[in-house]
PDB file of C-alpha atoms and ligand atoms in Angstrom:
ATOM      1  CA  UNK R 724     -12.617 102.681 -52.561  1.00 76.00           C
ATOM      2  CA  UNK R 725     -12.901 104.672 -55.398  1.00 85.00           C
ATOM      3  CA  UNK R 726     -10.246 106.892 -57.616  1.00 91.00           C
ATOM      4  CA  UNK R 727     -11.749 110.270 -58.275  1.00 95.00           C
ATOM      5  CA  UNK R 728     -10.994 111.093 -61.876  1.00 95.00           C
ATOM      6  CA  UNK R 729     -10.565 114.938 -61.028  1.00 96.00           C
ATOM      7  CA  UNK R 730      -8.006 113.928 -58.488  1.00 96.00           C
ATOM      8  CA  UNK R 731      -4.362 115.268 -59.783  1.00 96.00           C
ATOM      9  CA  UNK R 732      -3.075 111.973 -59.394  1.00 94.00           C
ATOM     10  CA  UNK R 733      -5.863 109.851 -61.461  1.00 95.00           C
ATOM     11  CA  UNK R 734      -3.558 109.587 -64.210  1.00 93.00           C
ATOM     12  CA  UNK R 735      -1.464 107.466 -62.023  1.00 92.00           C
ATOM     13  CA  UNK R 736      -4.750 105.117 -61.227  1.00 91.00           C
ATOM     14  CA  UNK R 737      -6.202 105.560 -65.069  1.00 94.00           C
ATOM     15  CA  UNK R 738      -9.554 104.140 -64.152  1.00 96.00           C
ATOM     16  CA  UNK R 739     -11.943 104.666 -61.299  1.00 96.00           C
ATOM     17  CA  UNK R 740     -12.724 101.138 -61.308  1.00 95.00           C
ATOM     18  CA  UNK R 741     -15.987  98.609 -61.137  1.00 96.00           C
ATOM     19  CA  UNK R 742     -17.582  97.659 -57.827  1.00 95.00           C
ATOM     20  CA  UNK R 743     -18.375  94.206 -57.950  1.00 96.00           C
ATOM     21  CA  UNK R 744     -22.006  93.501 -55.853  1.00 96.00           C
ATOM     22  CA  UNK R 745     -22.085  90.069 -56.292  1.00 98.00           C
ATOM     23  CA  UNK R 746     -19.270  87.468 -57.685  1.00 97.00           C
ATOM     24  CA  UNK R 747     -21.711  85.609 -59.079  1.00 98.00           C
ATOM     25  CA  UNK R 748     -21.808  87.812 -61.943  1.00 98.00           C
ATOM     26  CA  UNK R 749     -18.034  86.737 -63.356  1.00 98.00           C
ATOM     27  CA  UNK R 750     -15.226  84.276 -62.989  1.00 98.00           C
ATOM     28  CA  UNK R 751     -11.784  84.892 -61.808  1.00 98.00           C
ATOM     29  CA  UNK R 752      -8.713  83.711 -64.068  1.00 97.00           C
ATOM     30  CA  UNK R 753      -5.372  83.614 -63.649  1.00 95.00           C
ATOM     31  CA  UNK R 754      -2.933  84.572 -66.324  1.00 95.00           C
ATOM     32  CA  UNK R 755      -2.765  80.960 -68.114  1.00 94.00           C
ATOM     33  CA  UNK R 756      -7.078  82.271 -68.626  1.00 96.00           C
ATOM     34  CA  UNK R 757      -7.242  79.729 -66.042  1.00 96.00           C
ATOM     35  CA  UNK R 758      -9.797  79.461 -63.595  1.00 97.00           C
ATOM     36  CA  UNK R 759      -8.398  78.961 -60.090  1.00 95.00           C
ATOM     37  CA  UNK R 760     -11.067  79.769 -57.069  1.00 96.00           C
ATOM     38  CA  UNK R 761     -14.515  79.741 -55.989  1.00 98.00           C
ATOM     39  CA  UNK R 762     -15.297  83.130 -56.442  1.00 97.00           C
ATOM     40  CA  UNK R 763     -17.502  84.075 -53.256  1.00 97.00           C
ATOM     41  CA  UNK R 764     -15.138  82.800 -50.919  1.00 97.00           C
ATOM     42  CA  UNK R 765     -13.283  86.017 -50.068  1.00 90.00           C
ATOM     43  CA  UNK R 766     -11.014  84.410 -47.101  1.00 91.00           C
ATOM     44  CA  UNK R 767      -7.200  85.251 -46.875  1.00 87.00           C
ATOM     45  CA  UNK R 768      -6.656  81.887 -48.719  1.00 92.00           C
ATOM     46  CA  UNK R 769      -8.013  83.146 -51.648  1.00 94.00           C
ATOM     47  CA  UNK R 770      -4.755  85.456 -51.854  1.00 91.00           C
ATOM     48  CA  UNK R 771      -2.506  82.760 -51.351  1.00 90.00           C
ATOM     49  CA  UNK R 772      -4.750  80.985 -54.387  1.00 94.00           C
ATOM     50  CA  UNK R 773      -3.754  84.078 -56.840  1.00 93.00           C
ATOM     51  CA  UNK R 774       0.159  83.367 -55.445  1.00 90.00           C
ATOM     52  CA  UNK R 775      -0.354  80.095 -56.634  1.00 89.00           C
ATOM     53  CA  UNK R 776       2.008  79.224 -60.235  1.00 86.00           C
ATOM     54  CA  UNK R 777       0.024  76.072 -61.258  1.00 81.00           C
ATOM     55  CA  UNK R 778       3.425  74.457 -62.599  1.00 81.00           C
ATOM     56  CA  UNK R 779       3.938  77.929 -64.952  1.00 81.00           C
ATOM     57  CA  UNK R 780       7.153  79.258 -65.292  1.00 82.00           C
ATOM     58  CA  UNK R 781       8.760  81.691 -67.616  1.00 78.00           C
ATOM     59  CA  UNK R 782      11.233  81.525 -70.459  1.00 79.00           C
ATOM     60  CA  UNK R 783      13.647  82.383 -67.485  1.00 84.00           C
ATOM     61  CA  UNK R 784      12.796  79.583 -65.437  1.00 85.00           C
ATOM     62  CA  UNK R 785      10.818  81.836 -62.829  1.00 84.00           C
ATOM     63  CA  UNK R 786       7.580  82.269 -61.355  1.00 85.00           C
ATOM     64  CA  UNK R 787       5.410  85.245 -60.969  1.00 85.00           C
ATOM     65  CA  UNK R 788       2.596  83.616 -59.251  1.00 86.00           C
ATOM     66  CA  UNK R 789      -0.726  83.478 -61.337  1.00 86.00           C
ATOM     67  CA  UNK R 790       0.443  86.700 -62.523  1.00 92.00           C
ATOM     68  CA  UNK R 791      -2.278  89.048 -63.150  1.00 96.00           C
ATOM     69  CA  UNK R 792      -5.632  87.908 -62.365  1.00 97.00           C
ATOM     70  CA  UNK R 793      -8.734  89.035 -64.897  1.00 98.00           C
ATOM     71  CA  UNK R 794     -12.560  88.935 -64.211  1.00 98.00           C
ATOM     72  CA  UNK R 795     -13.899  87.640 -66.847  1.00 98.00           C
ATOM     73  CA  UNK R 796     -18.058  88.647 -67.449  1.00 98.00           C
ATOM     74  CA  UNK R 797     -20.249  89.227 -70.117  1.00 98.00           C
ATOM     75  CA  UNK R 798     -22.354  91.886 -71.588  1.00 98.00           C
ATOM     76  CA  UNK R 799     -25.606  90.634 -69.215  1.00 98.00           C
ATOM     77  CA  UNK R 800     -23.130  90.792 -66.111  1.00 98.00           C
ATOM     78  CA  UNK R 801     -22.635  94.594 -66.622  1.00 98.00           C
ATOM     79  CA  UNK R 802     -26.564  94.872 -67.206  1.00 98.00           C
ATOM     80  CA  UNK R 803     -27.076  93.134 -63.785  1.00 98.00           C
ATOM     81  CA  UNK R 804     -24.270  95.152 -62.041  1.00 98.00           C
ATOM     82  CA  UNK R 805     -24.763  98.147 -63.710  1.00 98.00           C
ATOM     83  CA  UNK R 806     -21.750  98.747 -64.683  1.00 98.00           C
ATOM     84  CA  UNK R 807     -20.580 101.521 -67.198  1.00 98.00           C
ATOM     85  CA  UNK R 808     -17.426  99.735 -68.665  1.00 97.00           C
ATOM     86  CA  UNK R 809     -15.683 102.674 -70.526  1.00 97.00           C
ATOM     87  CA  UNK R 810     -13.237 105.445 -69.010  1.00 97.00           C
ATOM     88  CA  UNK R 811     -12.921 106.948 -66.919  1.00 97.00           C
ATOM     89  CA  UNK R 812     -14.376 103.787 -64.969  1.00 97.00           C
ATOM     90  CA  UNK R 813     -12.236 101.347 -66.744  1.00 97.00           C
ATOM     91  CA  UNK R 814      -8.432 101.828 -68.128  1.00 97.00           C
ATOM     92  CA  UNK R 815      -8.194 100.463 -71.607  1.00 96.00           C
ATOM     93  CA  UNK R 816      -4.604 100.499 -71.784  1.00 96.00           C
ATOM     94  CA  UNK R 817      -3.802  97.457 -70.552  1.00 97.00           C
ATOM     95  CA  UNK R 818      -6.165  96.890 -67.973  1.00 97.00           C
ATOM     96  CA  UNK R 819      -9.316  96.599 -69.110  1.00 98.00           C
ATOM     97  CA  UNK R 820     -10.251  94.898 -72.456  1.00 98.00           C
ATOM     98  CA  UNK R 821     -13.483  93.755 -74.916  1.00 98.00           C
ATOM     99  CA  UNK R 822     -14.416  91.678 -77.772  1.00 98.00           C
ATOM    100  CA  UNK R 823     -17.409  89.827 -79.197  1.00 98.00           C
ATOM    101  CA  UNK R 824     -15.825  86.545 -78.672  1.00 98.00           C
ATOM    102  CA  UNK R 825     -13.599  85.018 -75.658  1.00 98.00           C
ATOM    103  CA  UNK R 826     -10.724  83.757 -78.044  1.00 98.00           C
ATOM    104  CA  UNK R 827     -10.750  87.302 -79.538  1.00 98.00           C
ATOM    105  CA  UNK R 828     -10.552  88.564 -75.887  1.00 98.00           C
ATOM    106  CA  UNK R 829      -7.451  86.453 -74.719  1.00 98.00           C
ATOM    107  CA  UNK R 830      -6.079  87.566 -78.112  1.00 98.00           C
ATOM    108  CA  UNK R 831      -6.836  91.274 -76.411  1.00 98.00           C
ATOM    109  CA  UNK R 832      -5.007  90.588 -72.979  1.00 98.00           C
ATOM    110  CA  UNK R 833      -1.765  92.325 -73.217  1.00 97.00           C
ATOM    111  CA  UNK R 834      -0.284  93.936 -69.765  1.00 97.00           C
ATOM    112  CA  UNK R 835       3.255  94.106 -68.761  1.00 94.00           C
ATOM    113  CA  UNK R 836       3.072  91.641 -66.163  1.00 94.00           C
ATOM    114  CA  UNK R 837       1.526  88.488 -68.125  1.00 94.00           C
ATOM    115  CA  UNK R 838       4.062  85.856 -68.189  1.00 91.00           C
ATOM    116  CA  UNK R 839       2.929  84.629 -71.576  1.00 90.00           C
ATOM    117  CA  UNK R 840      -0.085  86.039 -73.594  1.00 94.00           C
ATOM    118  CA  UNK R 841      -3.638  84.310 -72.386  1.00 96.00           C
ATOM    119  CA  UNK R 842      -4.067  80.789 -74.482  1.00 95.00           C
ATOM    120  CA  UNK R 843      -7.720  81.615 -76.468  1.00 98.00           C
ATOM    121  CA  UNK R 844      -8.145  77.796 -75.968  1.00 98.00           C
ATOM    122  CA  UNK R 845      -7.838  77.162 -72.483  1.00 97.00           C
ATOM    123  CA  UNK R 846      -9.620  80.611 -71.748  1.00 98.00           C
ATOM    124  CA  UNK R 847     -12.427  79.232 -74.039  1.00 98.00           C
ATOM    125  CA  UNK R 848     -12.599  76.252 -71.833  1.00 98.00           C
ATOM    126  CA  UNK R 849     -12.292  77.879 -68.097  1.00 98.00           C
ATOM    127  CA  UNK R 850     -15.291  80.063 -69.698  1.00 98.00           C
ATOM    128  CA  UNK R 851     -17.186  76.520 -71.102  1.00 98.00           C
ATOM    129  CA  UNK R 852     -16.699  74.563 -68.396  1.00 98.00           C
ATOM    130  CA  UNK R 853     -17.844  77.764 -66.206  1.00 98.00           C
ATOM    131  CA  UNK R 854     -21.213  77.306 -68.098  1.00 98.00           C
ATOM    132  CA  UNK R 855     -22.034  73.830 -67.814  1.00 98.00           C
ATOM    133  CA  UNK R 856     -21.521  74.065 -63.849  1.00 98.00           C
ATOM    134  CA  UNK R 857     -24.574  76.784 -64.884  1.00 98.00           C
ATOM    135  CA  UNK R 858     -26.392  74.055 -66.314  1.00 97.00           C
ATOM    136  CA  UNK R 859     -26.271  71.828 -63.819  1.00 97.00           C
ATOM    137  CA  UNK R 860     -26.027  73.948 -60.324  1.00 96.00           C
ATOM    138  CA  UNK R 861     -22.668  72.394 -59.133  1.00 97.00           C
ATOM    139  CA  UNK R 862     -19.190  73.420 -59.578  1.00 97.00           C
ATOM    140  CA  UNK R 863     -17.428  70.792 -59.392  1.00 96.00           C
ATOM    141  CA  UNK R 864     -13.660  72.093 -59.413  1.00 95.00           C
ATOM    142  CA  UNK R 865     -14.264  74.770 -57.227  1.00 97.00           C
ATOM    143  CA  UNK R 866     -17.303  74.387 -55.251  1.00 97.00           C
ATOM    144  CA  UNK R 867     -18.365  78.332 -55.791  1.00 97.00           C
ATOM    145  CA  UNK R 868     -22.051  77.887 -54.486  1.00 97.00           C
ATOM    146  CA  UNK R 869     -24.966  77.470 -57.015  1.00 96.00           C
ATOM    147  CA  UNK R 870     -22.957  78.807 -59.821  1.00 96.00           C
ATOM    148  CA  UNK R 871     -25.652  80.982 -61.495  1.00 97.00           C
ATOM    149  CA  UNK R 872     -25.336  82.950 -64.713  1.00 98.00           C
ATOM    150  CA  UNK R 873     -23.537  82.211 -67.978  1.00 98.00           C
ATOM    151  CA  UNK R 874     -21.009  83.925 -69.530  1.00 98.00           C
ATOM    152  CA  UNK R 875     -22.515  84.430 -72.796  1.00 98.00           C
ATOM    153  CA  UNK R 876     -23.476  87.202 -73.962  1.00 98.00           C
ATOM    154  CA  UNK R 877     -21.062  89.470 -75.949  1.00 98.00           C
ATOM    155  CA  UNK R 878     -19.662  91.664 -75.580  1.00 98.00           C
ATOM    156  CA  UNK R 879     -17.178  89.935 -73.397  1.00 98.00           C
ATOM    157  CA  UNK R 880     -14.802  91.723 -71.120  1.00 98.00           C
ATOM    158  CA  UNK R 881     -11.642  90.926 -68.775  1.00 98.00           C
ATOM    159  CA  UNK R 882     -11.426  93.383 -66.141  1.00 98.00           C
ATOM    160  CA  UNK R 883      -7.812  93.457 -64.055  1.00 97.00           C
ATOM    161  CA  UNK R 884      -8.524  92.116 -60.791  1.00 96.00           C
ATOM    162  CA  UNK R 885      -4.509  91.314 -59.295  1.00 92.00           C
ATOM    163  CA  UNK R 886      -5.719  91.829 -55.210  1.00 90.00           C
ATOM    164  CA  UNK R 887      -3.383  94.349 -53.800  1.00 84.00           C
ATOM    165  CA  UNK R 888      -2.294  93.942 -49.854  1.00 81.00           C
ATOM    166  CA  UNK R 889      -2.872  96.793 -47.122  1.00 83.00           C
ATOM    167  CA  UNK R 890      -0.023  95.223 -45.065  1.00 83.00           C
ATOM    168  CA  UNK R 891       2.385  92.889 -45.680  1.00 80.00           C
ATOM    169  CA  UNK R 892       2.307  91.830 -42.043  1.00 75.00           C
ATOM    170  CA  UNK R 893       5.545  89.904 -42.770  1.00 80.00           C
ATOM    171  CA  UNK R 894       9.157  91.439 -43.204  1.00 89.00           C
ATOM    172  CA  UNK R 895      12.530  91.781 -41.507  1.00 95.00           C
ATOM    173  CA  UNK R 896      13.135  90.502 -38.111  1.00 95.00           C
ATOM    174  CA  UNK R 897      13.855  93.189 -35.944  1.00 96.00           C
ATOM    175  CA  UNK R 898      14.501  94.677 -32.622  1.00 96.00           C
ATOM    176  CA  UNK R 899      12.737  97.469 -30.275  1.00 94.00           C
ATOM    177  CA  UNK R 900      15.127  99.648 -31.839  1.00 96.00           C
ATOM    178  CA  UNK R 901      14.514  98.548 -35.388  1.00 96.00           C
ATOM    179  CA  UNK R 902      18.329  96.692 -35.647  1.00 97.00           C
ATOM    180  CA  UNK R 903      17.580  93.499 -38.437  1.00 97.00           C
ATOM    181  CA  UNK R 904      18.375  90.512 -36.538  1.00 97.00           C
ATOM    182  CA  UNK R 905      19.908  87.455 -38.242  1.00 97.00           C
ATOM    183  CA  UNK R 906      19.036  83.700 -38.377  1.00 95.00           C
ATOM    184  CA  UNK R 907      21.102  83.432 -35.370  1.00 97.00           C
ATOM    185  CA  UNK R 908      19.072  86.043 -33.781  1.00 95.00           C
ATOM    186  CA  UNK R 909      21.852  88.503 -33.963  1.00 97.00           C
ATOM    187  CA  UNK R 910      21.706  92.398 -34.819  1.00 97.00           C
ATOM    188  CA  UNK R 911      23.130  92.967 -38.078  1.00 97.00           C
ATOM    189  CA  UNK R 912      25.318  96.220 -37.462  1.00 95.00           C
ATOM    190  CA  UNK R 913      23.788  98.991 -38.964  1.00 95.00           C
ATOM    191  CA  UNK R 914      21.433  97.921 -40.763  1.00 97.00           C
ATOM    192  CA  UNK R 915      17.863  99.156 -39.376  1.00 97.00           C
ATOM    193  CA  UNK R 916      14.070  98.136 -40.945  1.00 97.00           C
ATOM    194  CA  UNK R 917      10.730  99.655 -39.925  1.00 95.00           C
ATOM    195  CA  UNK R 918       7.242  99.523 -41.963  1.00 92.00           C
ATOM    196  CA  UNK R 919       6.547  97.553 -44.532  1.00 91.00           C
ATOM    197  CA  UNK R 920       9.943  96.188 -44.399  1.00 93.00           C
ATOM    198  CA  UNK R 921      10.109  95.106 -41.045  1.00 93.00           C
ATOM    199  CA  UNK R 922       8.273  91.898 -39.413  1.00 88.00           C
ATOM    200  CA  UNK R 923       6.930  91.380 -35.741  1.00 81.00           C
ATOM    201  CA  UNK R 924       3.963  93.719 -35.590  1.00 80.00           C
ATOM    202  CA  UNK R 925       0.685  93.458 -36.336  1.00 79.00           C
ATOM    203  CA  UNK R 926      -0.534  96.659 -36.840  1.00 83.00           C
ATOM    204  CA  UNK R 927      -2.252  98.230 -39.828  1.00 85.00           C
ATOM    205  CA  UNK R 928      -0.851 101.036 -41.960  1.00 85.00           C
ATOM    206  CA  UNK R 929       0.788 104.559 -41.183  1.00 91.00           C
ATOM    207  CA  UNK R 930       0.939 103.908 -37.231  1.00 90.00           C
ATOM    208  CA  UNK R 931       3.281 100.994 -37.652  1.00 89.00           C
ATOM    209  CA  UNK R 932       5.119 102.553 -40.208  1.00 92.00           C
ATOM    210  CA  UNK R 933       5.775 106.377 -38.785  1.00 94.00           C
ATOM    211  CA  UNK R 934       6.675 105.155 -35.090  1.00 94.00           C
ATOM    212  CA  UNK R 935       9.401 102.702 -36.514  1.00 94.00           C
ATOM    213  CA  UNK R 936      10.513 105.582 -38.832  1.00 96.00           C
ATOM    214  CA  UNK R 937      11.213 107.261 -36.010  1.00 97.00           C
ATOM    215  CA  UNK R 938      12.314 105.136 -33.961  1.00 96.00           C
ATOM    216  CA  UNK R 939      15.225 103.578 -36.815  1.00 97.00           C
ATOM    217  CA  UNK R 940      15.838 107.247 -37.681  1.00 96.00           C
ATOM    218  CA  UNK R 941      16.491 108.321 -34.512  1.00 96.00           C
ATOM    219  CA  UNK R 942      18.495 104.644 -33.319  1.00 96.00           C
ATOM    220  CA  UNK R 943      20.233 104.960 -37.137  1.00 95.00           C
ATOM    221  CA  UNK R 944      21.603 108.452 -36.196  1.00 94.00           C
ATOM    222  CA  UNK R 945      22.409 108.182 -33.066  1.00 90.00           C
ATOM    223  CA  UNK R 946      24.463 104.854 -33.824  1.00 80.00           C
ATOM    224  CA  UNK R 947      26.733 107.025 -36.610  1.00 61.00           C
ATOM    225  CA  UNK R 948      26.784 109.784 -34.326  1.00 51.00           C
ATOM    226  CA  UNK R 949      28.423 107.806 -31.230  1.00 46.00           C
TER     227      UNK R 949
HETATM  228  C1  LIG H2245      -4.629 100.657 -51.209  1.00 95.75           C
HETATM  229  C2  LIG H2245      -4.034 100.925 -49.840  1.00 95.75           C
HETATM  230  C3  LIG H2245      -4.747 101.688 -48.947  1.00 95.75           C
HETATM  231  C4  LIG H2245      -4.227 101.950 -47.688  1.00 95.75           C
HETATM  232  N1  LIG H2245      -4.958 102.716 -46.807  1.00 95.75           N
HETATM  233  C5  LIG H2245      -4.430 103.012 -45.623  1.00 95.75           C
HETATM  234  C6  LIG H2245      -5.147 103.862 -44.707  1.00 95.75           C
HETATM  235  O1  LIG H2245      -6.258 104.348 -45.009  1.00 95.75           O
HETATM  236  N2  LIG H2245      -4.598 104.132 -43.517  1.00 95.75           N
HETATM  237  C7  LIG H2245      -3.379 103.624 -43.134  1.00 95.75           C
HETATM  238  O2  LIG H2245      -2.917 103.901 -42.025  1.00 95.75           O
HETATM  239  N3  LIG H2245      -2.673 102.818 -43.977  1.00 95.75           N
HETATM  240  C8  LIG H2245      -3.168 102.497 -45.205  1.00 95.75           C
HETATM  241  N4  LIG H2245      -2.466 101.676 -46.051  1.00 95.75           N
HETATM  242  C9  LIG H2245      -1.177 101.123 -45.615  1.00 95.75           C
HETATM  243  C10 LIG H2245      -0.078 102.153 -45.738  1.00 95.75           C
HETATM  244  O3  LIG H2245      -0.266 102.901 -46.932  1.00 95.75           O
HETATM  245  C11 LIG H2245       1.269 101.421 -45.783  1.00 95.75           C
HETATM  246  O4  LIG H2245       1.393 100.629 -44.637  1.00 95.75           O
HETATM  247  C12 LIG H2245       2.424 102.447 -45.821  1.00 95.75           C
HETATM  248  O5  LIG H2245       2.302 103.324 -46.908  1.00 95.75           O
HETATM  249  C13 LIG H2245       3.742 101.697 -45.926  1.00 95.75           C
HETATM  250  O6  LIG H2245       4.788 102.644 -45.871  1.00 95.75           O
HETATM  251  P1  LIG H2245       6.300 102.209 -46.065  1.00 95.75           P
HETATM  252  O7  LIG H2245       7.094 103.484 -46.071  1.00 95.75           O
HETATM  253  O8  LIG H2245       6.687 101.128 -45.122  1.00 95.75           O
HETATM  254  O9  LIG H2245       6.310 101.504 -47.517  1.00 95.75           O
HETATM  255  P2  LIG H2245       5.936 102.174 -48.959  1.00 95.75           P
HETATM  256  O10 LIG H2245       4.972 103.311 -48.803  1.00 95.75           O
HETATM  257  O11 LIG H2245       5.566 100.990 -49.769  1.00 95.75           O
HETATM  258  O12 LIG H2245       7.326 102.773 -49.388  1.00 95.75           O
HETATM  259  C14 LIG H2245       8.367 101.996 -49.918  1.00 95.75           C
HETATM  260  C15 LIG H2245       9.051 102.853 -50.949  1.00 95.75           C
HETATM  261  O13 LIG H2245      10.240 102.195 -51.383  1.00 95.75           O
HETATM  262  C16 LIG H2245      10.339 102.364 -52.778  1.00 95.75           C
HETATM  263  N5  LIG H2245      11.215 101.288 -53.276  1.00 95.75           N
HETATM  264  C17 LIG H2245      10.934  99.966 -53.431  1.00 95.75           C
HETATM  265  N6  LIG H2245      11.998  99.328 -53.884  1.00 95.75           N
HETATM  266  C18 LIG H2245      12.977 100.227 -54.007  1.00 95.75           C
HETATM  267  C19 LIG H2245      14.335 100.150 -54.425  1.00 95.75           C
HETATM  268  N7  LIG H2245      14.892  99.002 -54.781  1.00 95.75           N
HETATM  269  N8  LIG H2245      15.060 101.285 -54.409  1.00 95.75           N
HETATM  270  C20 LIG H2245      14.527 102.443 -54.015  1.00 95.75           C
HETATM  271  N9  LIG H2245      13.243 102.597 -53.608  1.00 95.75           N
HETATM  272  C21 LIG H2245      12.502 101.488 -53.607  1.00 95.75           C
HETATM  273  C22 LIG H2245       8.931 102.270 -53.289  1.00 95.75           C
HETATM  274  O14 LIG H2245       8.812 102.882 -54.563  1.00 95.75           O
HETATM  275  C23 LIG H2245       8.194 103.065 -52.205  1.00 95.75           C
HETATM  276  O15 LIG H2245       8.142 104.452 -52.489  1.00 95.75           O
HETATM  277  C24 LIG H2245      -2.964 101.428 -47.322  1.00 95.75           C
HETATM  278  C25 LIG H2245      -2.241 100.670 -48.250  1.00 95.75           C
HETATM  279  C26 LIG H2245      -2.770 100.416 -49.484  1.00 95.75           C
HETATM  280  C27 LIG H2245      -1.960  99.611 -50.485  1.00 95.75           C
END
């Protein structure tokens, strides 16, 4: 899925993107510059693995999860993918960032929803130890299969790679006629859920979400009406 720049609306996307063909080509960080997954495994878990704090909280006290999660690749990566990395393919402002060294680059990394800037030093090392599991063919924290190129060549980039969801598939316990039910499994009166906000049904995307409009609309109304 690509964002056509000419759309009226591209603005709101400010890059078209870069297709990835093969996850060999970079490593996944979190927002500590952390590495955190084996990169070909693209199962469900991996989501959960982005989710995942790793003991970092805020000056708050709070979580975001890893917080936004950067591809990290080299200037040989983009040769092999073929990549153009400059707008409109890539947003610069605070998505999409360069330099010719990977401190410099975590020095680079500044988006609103970073926690705490990226540490040069323990970006340096996710990127290090990436390399020697290069050298000898095993990855030993992560098992990513035959890890195979370096990350080595500058320029280097971090690309924002945060997955987004299609469906929550979780939400609000409801009834048929979209009522929230409590812990006790009682309606809560007048209060009504339906789409994303709503749990109990397994369906993907507008579907779900314009029959239990309707169906709360209608229900909603015709409970102030009566
Ligand atoms: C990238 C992507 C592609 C998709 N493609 C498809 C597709 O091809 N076909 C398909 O059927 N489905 C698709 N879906 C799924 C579909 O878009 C969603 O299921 C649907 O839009 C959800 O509608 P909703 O009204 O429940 O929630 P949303 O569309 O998320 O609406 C919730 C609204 O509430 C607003 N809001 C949040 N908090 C507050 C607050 N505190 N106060 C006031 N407003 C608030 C939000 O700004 C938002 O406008 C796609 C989803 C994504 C993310």
């Amino acid at each position: 899925m690509k964002w056509d720049p000419k759309s009226p609306i591209f603005a709101q996307a400010g890059g078209s993107g870069l297709t990835v063909r093969n996850f060999q080509d970079l490593i996944l960080v979190n927002q500590m510059g952390q590495r955190f997954w084996n990169e070909m495994d693209n199962s469900y878990a991996f989501l959960a693995a982005c989710l995942g704090t790793n003991g970092n909280l805020g000056s708050n006290g709070k979580s975001n999860g890893g917080g936004p999660i950067w591809a990290i690749f080299d200037a040989d990566a983009v040769t092999r993918e073929q990549w153009d990395p400059r707008p409109p393919n890539v947003d610069p402002n605070g998505w999409f960032f360069s330099a010719d060294t990977i401190a410099e680059l975590a020095g680079k990394i500044k988006n609103p929803y970073q926690l705490h800037p990226v540490s040069a030093s323990v970006l340096e090392q996710s990127v290090n130890k990436y390399n020697s599991s290069v050298d000898t063919g095993k990855d030993l924290e992560f098992a990513k299969p035959t890890p195979m190129f370096k990350i080595q060549k500058p320029p280097f980039y971090a690309a924002w790679s945060t997955p987004i969801l299609h469906d929550t598939l979780t939400g609000l316990k409801i009834n048929t006629k979209c009522q929230v039910i409590d812990r006790n499994d009682q309606v809560i009166p007048g209060l009504y859920a339906c789409g994303e906000s709503a749990g109990g049904f397994a369906l993907h995307g507008l579907p779900r979400v314009l029959v239990f409009g309707r169906i709360a609309g209608r229900e909603a109304a015709g409970a102030t009406s009566s």
